[in-house]
Amino acid sequence: MSSNQSSLLLRKQLNELKKNPVEGFSAGLVDDSDIYKWDVLLLGPPDTLYEGGLFKCCLTFPKDYPVRPPKLKFISDIWHPNIDKEGNVCISILHEPGNDNFGYESASERWLPVHSVETILISVISMLADPNFESPANVDAAKEWRENVVEFKRKVSRCVRKSQDTLS
């Protein structure tokens, strides 16, 4: 897909989100001149440790989107097994398309061009509510969840409070 086609698709998805906002997040361009870089604000899902959080993220699309997946990075501090210490989100649907060399994921679980900004962000919200401890990007967070859940919850609570403070 040409970059012109990908930019048209992204513009269409952006306009659709403006017309029909989705509960749980808001998204828009970092700079109106660059359709490939989006600011995202994710709300911590209700009835989870992340409830009340207002997490800033950056969604960066490759020029050949939707053939290849975007990258999602949390700018706000967050403690989660599937988000590495630099804020990079690690979930199946954001992994390059095709078969997993390690046999952990099937091709159908990985990136598919049918995904949109909406499906990506809904998947990330779902990941916040239900972490995948089998394949952590943050091994320390996964280990702490298993061995010291009280400390894990304390760290998440600190991140939620900090996310609220940075937006006020």
mmCIF file with all atom_site columns, C-alpha atoms in Angstrom:
data_model
loop_
_atom_site.group_PDB
_atom_site.id
_atom_site.type_symbol
_atom_site.label_atom_id
_atom_site.label_alt_id
_atom_site.label_comp_id
_atom_site.label_asym_id
_atom_site.label_entity_id
_atom_site.label_seq_id
_atom_site.pdbx_PDB_ins_code
_atom_site.Cartn_x
_atom_site.Cartn_y
_atom_site.Cartn_z
_atom_site.occupancy
_atom_site.B_iso_or_equiv
_atom_site.pdbx_formal_charge
_atom_site.auth_seq_id
_atom_site.auth_comp_id
_atom_site.auth_asym_id
_atom_site.auth_atom_id
_atom_site.pdbx_PDB_model_num
ATOM 1   C CA . MET A 1 1   ? 0.000   0.000   0.000  1.00 0.00 ? 1   MET A CA 1
ATOM 2   C CA . SER A 1 2   ? 1.375   3.423   -0.872 1.00 0.00 ? 2   SER A CA 1
ATOM 3   C CA . SER A 1 3   ? 1.875   6.063   1.776  1.00 0.00 ? 3   SER A CA 1
ATOM 4   C CA . ASN A 1 4   ? -0.827  8.107   0.046  1.00 0.00 ? 4   ASN A CA 1
ATOM 5   C CA . GLN A 1 5   ? -3.318  5.249   0.499  1.00 0.00 ? 5   GLN A CA 1
ATOM 6   C CA . SER A 1 6   ? -2.278  4.706   4.121  1.00 0.00 ? 6   SER A CA 1
ATOM 7   C CA . SER A 1 7   ? -2.644  8.402   4.894  1.00 0.00 ? 7   SER A CA 1
ATOM 8   C CA . LEU A 1 8   ? -6.147  8.389   3.362  1.00 0.00 ? 8   LEU A CA 1
ATOM 9   C CA . LEU A 1 9   ? -7.089  5.361   5.475  1.00 0.00 ? 9   LEU A CA 1
ATOM 10  C CA . LEU A 1 10  ? -5.734  6.973   8.652  1.00 0.00 ? 10  LEU A CA 1
ATOM 11  C CA . ARG A 1 11  ? -7.548  10.232  7.869  1.00 0.00 ? 11  ARG A CA 1
ATOM 12  C CA . LYS A 1 12  ? -10.769 8.231   7.419  1.00 0.00 ? 12  LYS A CA 1
ATOM 13  C CA . GLN A 1 13  ? -10.253 6.435   10.761 1.00 0.00 ? 13  GLN A CA 1
ATOM 14  C CA . LEU A 1 14  ? -9.504  9.739   12.518 1.00 0.00 ? 14  LEU A CA 1
ATOM 15  C CA . ASN A 1 15  ? -12.657 11.341  11.107 1.00 0.00 ? 15  ASN A CA 1
ATOM 16  C CA . GLU A 1 16  ? -14.722 8.321   12.141 1.00 0.00 ? 16  GLU A CA 1
ATOM 17  C CA . LEU A 1 17  ? -13.395 8.555   15.726 1.00 0.00 ? 17  LEU A CA 1
ATOM 18  C CA . LYS A 1 18  ? -14.226 12.271  15.798 1.00 0.00 ? 18  LYS A CA 1
ATOM 19  C CA . LYS A 1 19  ? -17.776 11.619  14.591 1.00 0.00 ? 19  LYS A CA 1
ATOM 20  C CA . ASN A 1 20  ? -18.319 8.556   16.776 1.00 0.00 ? 20  ASN A CA 1
ATOM 21  C CA . PRO A 1 21  ? -16.084 8.665   19.867 1.00 0.00 ? 21  PRO A CA 1
ATOM 22  C CA . VAL A 1 22  ? -15.413 5.351   21.583 1.00 0.00 ? 22  VAL A CA 1
ATOM 23  C CA . GLU A 1 23  ? -15.657 5.068   25.345 1.00 0.00 ? 23  GLU A CA 1
ATOM 24  C CA . GLY A 1 24  ? -12.320 4.463   27.045 1.00 0.00 ? 24  GLY A CA 1
ATOM 25  C CA . PHE A 1 25  ? -9.986  6.566   24.918 1.00 0.00 ? 25  PHE A CA 1
ATOM 26  C CA . SER A 1 26  ? -9.540  9.681   22.843 1.00 0.00 ? 26  SER A CA 1
ATOM 27  C CA . ALA A 1 27  ? -7.134  10.034  19.954 1.00 0.00 ? 27  ALA A CA 1
ATOM 28  C CA . GLY A 1 28  ? -5.931  12.809  17.675 1.00 0.00 ? 28  GLY A CA 1
ATOM 29  C CA . LEU A 1 29  ? -2.909  13.944  15.747 1.00 0.00 ? 29  LEU A CA 1
ATOM 30  C CA . VAL A 1 30  ? 0.220   15.174  17.518 1.00 0.00 ? 30  VAL A CA 1
ATOM 31  C CA . ASP A 1 31  ? 0.647   17.640  14.646 1.00 0.00 ? 31  ASP A CA 1
ATOM 32  C CA . ASP A 1 32  ? -1.923  18.251  11.903 1.00 0.00 ? 32  ASP A CA 1
ATOM 33  C CA . SER A 1 33  ? 0.806   17.914  9.286  1.00 0.00 ? 33  SER A CA 1
ATOM 34  C CA . ASP A 1 34  ? 1.684   14.315  10.272 1.00 0.00 ? 34  ASP A CA 1
ATOM 35  C CA . ILE A 1 35  ? -1.081  11.704  9.963  1.00 0.00 ? 35  ILE A CA 1
ATOM 36  C CA . TYR A 1 36  ? 1.348   8.979   11.098 1.00 0.00 ? 36  TYR A CA 1
ATOM 37  C CA . LYS A 1 37  ? 1.782   10.162  14.703 1.00 0.00 ? 37  LYS A CA 1
ATOM 38  C CA . TRP A 1 38  ? -1.179  10.254  17.091 1.00 0.00 ? 38  TRP A CA 1
ATOM 39  C CA . ASP A 1 39  ? -1.664  11.338  20.693 1.00 0.00 ? 39  ASP A CA 1
ATOM 40  C CA . VAL A 1 40  ? -3.848  8.959   22.668 1.00 0.00 ? 40  VAL A CA 1
ATOM 41  C CA . LEU A 1 41  ? -5.393  9.303   26.098 1.00 0.00 ? 41  LEU A CA 1
ATOM 42  C CA . LEU A 1 42  ? -6.456  5.947   27.545 1.00 0.00 ? 42  LEU A CA 1
ATOM 43  C CA . LEU A 1 43  ? -8.784  5.799   30.517 1.00 0.00 ? 43  LEU A CA 1
ATOM 44  C CA . GLY A 1 44  ? -8.013  3.088   33.044 1.00 0.00 ? 44  GLY A CA 1
ATOM 45  C CA . PRO A 1 45  ? -10.780 0.489   32.665 1.00 0.00 ? 45  PRO A CA 1
ATOM 46  C CA . PRO A 1 46  ? -13.469 0.400   35.377 1.00 0.00 ? 46  PRO A CA 1
ATOM 47  C CA . ASP A 1 47  ? -13.179 -2.309  38.028 1.00 0.00 ? 47  ASP A CA 1
ATOM 48  C CA . THR A 1 48  ? -9.442  -2.791  37.415 1.00 0.00 ? 48  THR A CA 1
ATOM 49  C CA . LEU A 1 49  ? -6.322  -1.637  39.227 1.00 0.00 ? 49  LEU A CA 1
ATOM 50  C CA . TYR A 1 50  ? -5.950  1.018   36.499 1.00 0.00 ? 50  TYR A CA 1
ATOM 51  C CA . GLU A 1 51  ? -9.407  2.562   37.072 1.00 0.00 ? 51  GLU A CA 1
ATOM 52  C CA . GLY A 1 52  ? -9.218  6.336   37.274 1.00 0.00 ? 52  GLY A CA 1
ATOM 53  C CA . GLY A 1 53  ? -5.952  6.503   35.352 1.00 0.00 ? 53  GLY A CA 1
ATOM 54  C CA . LEU A 1 54  ? -5.569  8.923   32.455 1.00 0.00 ? 54  LEU A CA 1
ATOM 55  C CA . PHE A 1 55  ? -2.659  7.495   30.510 1.00 0.00 ? 55  PHE A CA 1
ATOM 56  C CA . LYS A 1 56  ? -0.955  9.414   27.717 1.00 0.00 ? 56  LYS A CA 1
ATOM 57  C CA . CYS A 1 57  ? 0.296   7.331   24.807 1.00 0.00 ? 57  CYS A CA 1
ATOM 58  C CA . CYS A 1 58  ? 1.777   7.843   21.380 1.00 0.00 ? 58  CYS A CA 1
ATOM 59  C CA . LEU A 1 59  ? 0.607   5.730   18.427 1.00 0.00 ? 59  LEU A CA 1
ATOM 60  C CA . THR A 1 60  ? 3.038   5.752   15.498 1.00 0.00 ? 60  THR A CA 1
ATOM 61  C CA . PHE A 1 61  ? 2.081   4.255   12.152 1.00 0.00 ? 61  PHE A CA 1
ATOM 62  C CA . PRO A 1 62  ? 4.434   2.952   9.476  1.00 0.00 ? 62  PRO A CA 1
ATOM 63  C CA . LYS A 1 63  ? 4.075   4.419   5.961  1.00 0.00 ? 63  LYS A CA 1
ATOM 64  C CA . ASP A 1 64  ? 2.804   1.026   4.755  1.00 0.00 ? 64  ASP A CA 1
ATOM 65  C CA . TYR A 1 65  ? -0.038  0.835   7.286  1.00 0.00 ? 65  TYR A CA 1
ATOM 66  C CA . PRO A 1 66  ? -2.257  -1.267  7.354  1.00 0.00 ? 66  PRO A CA 1
ATOM 67  C CA . VAL A 1 67  ? 0.076   -3.865  5.870  1.00 0.00 ? 67  VAL A CA 1
ATOM 68  C CA . ARG A 1 68  ? 2.283   -3.477  8.951  1.00 0.00 ? 68  ARG A CA 1
ATOM 69  C CA . PRO A 1 69  ? 1.198   -2.621  12.507 1.00 0.00 ? 69  PRO A CA 1
ATOM 70  C CA . PRO A 1 70  ? 1.703   0.645   14.355 1.00 0.00 ? 70  PRO A CA 1
ATOM 71  C CA . LYS A 1 71  ? 3.674   0.968   17.587 1.00 0.00 ? 71  LYS A CA 1
ATOM 72  C CA . LEU A 1 72  ? 2.002   2.103   20.791 1.00 0.00 ? 72  LEU A CA 1
ATOM 73  C CA . LYS A 1 73  ? 4.065   3.625   23.563 1.00 0.00 ? 73  LYS A CA 1
ATOM 74  C CA . PHE A 1 74  ? 2.874   4.844   26.958 1.00 0.00 ? 74  PHE A CA 1
ATOM 75  C CA . ILE A 1 75  ? 4.243   8.281   27.782 1.00 0.00 ? 75  ILE A CA 1
ATOM 76  C CA . SER A 1 76  ? 2.706   8.153   31.269 1.00 0.00 ? 76  SER A CA 1
ATOM 77  C CA . ASP A 1 77  ? 4.437   5.887   33.768 1.00 0.00 ? 77  ASP A CA 1
ATOM 78  C CA . ILE A 1 78  ? 2.687   2.548   33.957 1.00 0.00 ? 78  ILE A CA 1
ATOM 79  C CA . TRP A 1 79  ? 3.443   -0.732  35.726 1.00 0.00 ? 79  TRP A CA 1
ATOM 80  C CA . HIS A 1 80  ? 2.056   -3.639  33.711 1.00 0.00 ? 80  HIS A CA 1
ATOM 81  C CA . PRO A 1 81  ? 3.385   -7.038  32.617 1.00 0.00 ? 81  PRO A CA 1
ATOM 82  C CA . ASN A 1 82  ? 2.702   -6.352  28.913 1.00 0.00 ? 82  ASN A CA 1
ATOM 83  C CA . ILE A 1 83  ? 4.246   -2.879  28.785 1.00 0.00 ? 83  ILE A CA 1
ATOM 84  C CA . ASP A 1 84  ? 8.030   -2.716  28.915 1.00 0.00 ? 84  ASP A CA 1
ATOM 85  C CA . LYS A 1 85  ? 9.913   -0.273  31.115 1.00 0.00 ? 85  LYS A CA 1
ATOM 86  C CA . GLU A 1 86  ? 10.212  2.194   28.215 1.00 0.00 ? 86  GLU A CA 1
ATOM 87  C CA . GLY A 1 87  ? 6.423   2.198   27.771 1.00 0.00 ? 87  GLY A CA 1
ATOM 88  C CA . ASN A 1 88  ? 6.248   0.016   24.645 1.00 0.00 ? 88  ASN A CA 1
ATOM 89  C CA . VAL A 1 89  ? 3.106   -2.103  24.456 1.00 0.00 ? 89  VAL A CA 1
ATOM 90  C CA . CYS A 1 90  ? 3.565   -5.779  23.672 1.00 0.00 ? 90  CYS A CA 1
ATOM 91  C CA . ILE A 1 91  ? 0.360   -7.471  22.570 1.00 0.00 ? 91  ILE A CA 1
ATOM 92  C CA . SER A 1 92  ? -0.215  -9.985  19.821 1.00 0.00 ? 92  SER A CA 1
ATOM 93  C CA . ILE A 1 93  ? -2.197  -7.769  17.474 1.00 0.00 ? 93  ILE A CA 1
ATOM 94  C CA . LEU A 1 94  ? 0.705   -5.292  17.311 1.00 0.00 ? 94  LEU A CA 1
ATOM 95  C CA . HIS A 1 95  ? 3.230   -7.996  16.372 1.00 0.00 ? 95  HIS A CA 1
ATOM 96  C CA . GLU A 1 96  ? 4.367   -8.174  12.751 1.00 0.00 ? 96  GLU A CA 1
ATOM 97  C CA . PRO A 1 97  ? 2.064   -10.313 10.600 1.00 0.00 ? 97  PRO A CA 1
ATOM 98  C CA . GLY A 1 98  ? 2.749   -13.952 9.860  1.00 0.00 ? 98  GLY A CA 1
ATOM 99  C CA . ASN A 1 99  ? 3.822   -16.900 11.920 1.00 0.00 ? 99  ASN A CA 1
ATOM 100 C CA . ASP A 1 100 ? 5.610   -16.509 15.232 1.00 0.00 ? 100 ASP A CA 1
ATOM 101 C CA . ASN A 1 101 ? 9.139   -17.973 15.033 1.00 0.00 ? 101 ASN A CA 1
ATOM 102 C CA . PHE A 1 102 ? 8.788   -19.217 18.620 1.00 0.00 ? 102 PHE A CA 1
ATOM 103 C CA . GLY A 1 103 ? 5.393   -20.854 18.061 1.00 0.00 ? 103 GLY A CA 1
ATOM 104 C CA . TYR A 1 104 ? 3.739   -18.857 20.831 1.00 0.00 ? 104 TYR A CA 1
ATOM 105 C CA . GLU A 1 105 ? 1.188   -17.023 18.686 1.00 0.00 ? 105 GLU A CA 1
ATOM 106 C CA . SER A 1 106 ? -0.725  -18.137 15.636 1.00 0.00 ? 106 SER A CA 1
ATOM 107 C CA . ALA A 1 107 ? -0.727  -15.880 12.588 1.00 0.00 ? 107 ALA A CA 1
ATOM 108 C CA . SER A 1 108 ? -4.410  -15.099 13.233 1.00 0.00 ? 108 SER A CA 1
ATOM 109 C CA . GLU A 1 109 ? -3.528  -13.588 16.656 1.00 0.00 ? 109 GLU A CA 1
ATOM 110 C CA . ARG A 1 110 ? -0.926  -11.260 15.183 1.00 0.00 ? 110 ARG A CA 1
ATOM 111 C CA . TRP A 1 111 ? -1.356  -8.099  13.122 1.00 0.00 ? 111 TRP A CA 1
ATOM 112 C CA . LEU A 1 112 ? -3.961  -8.242  10.388 1.00 0.00 ? 112 LEU A CA 1
ATOM 113 C CA . PRO A 1 113 ? -4.747  -5.324  8.036  1.00 0.00 ? 113 PRO A CA 1
ATOM 114 C CA . VAL A 1 114 ? -8.396  -5.394  9.159  1.00 0.00 ? 114 VAL A CA 1
ATOM 115 C CA . HIS A 1 115 ? -7.397  -3.834  12.498 1.00 0.00 ? 115 HIS A CA 1
ATOM 116 C CA . SER A 1 116 ? -8.109  -0.158  12.969 1.00 0.00 ? 116 SER A CA 1
ATOM 117 C CA . VAL A 1 117 ? -7.138  2.457   15.518 1.00 0.00 ? 117 VAL A CA 1
ATOM 118 C CA . GLU A 1 118 ? -10.342 1.596   17.359 1.00 0.00 ? 118 GLU A CA 1
ATOM 119 C CA . THR A 1 119 ? -9.663  -2.159  17.522 1.00 0.00 ? 119 THR A CA 1
ATOM 120 C CA . ILE A 1 120 ? -6.057  -1.550  18.576 1.00 0.00 ? 120 ILE A CA 1
ATOM 121 C CA . LEU A 1 121 ? -6.995  0.735   21.444 1.00 0.00 ? 121 LEU A CA 1
ATOM 122 C CA . ILE A 1 122 ? -9.868  -1.470  22.597 1.00 0.00 ? 122 ILE A CA 1
ATOM 123 C CA . SER A 1 123 ? -7.381  -4.377  22.673 1.00 0.00 ? 123 SER A CA 1
ATOM 124 C CA . VAL A 1 124 ? -4.965  -2.327  24.779 1.00 0.00 ? 124 VAL A CA 1
ATOM 125 C CA . ILE A 1 125 ? -7.743  -1.398  27.214 1.00 0.00 ? 125 ILE A CA 1
ATOM 126 C CA . SER A 1 126 ? -8.618  -5.094  27.420 1.00 0.00 ? 126 SER A CA 1
ATOM 127 C CA . MET A 1 127 ? -4.929  -5.890  28.053 1.00 0.00 ? 127 MET A CA 1
ATOM 128 C CA . LEU A 1 128 ? -4.918  -3.431  30.983 1.00 0.00 ? 128 LEU A CA 1
ATOM 129 C CA . ALA A 1 129 ? -7.904  -5.258  32.449 1.00 0.00 ? 129 ALA A CA 1
ATOM 130 C CA . ASP A 1 130 ? -6.551  -8.748  31.755 1.00 0.00 ? 130 ASP A CA 1
ATOM 131 C CA . PRO A 1 131 ? -2.738  -8.972  31.487 1.00 0.00 ? 131 PRO A CA 1
ATOM 132 C CA . ASN A 1 132 ? -1.037  -11.855 29.695 1.00 0.00 ? 132 ASN A CA 1
ATOM 133 C CA . PHE A 1 133 ? 1.379   -13.163 32.312 1.00 0.00 ? 133 PHE A CA 1
ATOM 134 C CA . GLU A 1 134 ? 2.590   -15.969 30.019 1.00 0.00 ? 134 GLU A CA 1
ATOM 135 C CA . SER A 1 135 ? 4.437   -13.589 27.697 1.00 0.00 ? 135 SER A CA 1
ATOM 136 C CA . PRO A 1 136 ? 5.484   -10.506 29.673 1.00 0.00 ? 136 PRO A CA 1
ATOM 137 C CA . ALA A 1 137 ? 7.317   -7.530  28.213 1.00 0.00 ? 137 ALA A CA 1
ATOM 138 C CA . ASN A 1 138 ? 8.041   -6.432  31.779 1.00 0.00 ? 138 ASN A CA 1
ATOM 139 C CA . VAL A 1 139 ? 9.272   -9.581  33.518 1.00 0.00 ? 139 VAL A CA 1
ATOM 140 C CA . ASP A 1 140 ? 9.700   -7.730  36.826 1.00 0.00 ? 140 ASP A CA 1
ATOM 141 C CA . ALA A 1 141 ? 6.028   -6.669  36.860 1.00 0.00 ? 141 ALA A CA 1
ATOM 142 C CA . ALA A 1 142 ? 4.872   -10.207 36.019 1.00 0.00 ? 142 ALA A CA 1
ATOM 143 C CA . LYS A 1 143 ? 7.133   -11.694 38.687 1.00 0.00 ? 143 LYS A CA 1
ATOM 144 C CA . GLU A 1 144 ? 5.957   -9.154  41.249 1.00 0.00 ? 144 GLU A CA 1
ATOM 145 C CA . TRP A 1 145 ? 2.315   -9.951  40.448 1.00 0.00 ? 145 TRP A CA 1
ATOM 146 C CA . ARG A 1 146 ? 3.014   -13.624 41.196 1.00 0.00 ? 146 ARG A CA 1
ATOM 147 C CA . GLU A 1 147 ? 5.229   -13.132 44.251 1.00 0.00 ? 147 GLU A CA 1
ATOM 148 C CA . ASN A 1 148 ? 4.143   -9.847  45.875 1.00 0.00 ? 148 ASN A CA 1
ATOM 149 C CA . VAL A 1 149 ? 0.736   -8.727  44.621 1.00 0.00 ? 149 VAL A CA 1
ATOM 150 C CA . VAL A 1 150 ? 0.475   -6.100  47.381 1.00 0.00 ? 150 VAL A CA 1
ATOM 151 C CA . GLU A 1 151 ? 3.597   -4.335  46.069 1.00 0.00 ? 151 GLU A CA 1
ATOM 152 C CA . PHE A 1 152 ? 2.381   -4.720  42.473 1.00 0.00 ? 152 PHE A CA 1
ATOM 153 C CA . LYS A 1 153 ? -0.917  -3.034  43.383 1.00 0.00 ? 153 LYS A CA 1
ATOM 154 C CA . ARG A 1 154 ? 0.921   -0.253  45.234 1.00 0.00 ? 154 ARG A CA 1
ATOM 155 C CA . LYS A 1 155 ? 3.034   0.517   42.140 1.00 0.00 ? 155 LYS A CA 1
ATOM 156 C CA . VAL A 1 156 ? -0.017  0.520   39.870 1.00 0.00 ? 156 VAL A CA 1
ATOM 157 C CA . SER A 1 157 ? -1.854  2.813   42.286 1.00 0.00 ? 157 SER A CA 1
ATOM 158 C CA . ARG A 1 158 ? 1.094   5.228   42.241 1.00 0.00 ? 158 ARG A CA 1
ATOM 159 C CA . CYS A 1 159 ? 1.029   5.250   38.412 1.00 0.00 ? 159 CYS A CA 1
ATOM 160 C CA . VAL A 1 160 ? -2.727  5.933   38.397 1.00 0.00 ? 160 VAL A CA 1
ATOM 161 C CA . ARG A 1 161 ? -2.333  8.879   40.808 1.00 0.00 ? 161 ARG A CA 1
ATOM 162 C CA . LYS A 1 162 ? 0.621   10.244  38.847 1.00 0.00 ? 162 LYS A CA 1
ATOM 163 C CA . SER A 1 163 ? -1.354  10.002  35.577 1.00 0.00 ? 163 SER A CA 1
ATOM 164 C CA . GLN A 1 164 ? -4.104  12.119  37.095 1.00 0.00 ? 164 GLN A CA 1
ATOM 165 C CA . ASP A 1 165 ? -1.638  14.724  38.364 1.00 0.00 ? 165 ASP A CA 1
ATOM 166 C CA . THR A 1 166 ? 0.113   15.183  35.024 1.00 0.00 ? 166 THR A CA 1
ATOM 167 C CA . LEU A 1 167 ? -3.149  16.131  33.300 1.00 0.00 ? 167 LEU A CA 1
ATOM 168 C CA . SER A 1 168 ? -4.377  18.702  35.778 1.00 0.00 ? 168 SER A CA 1
#
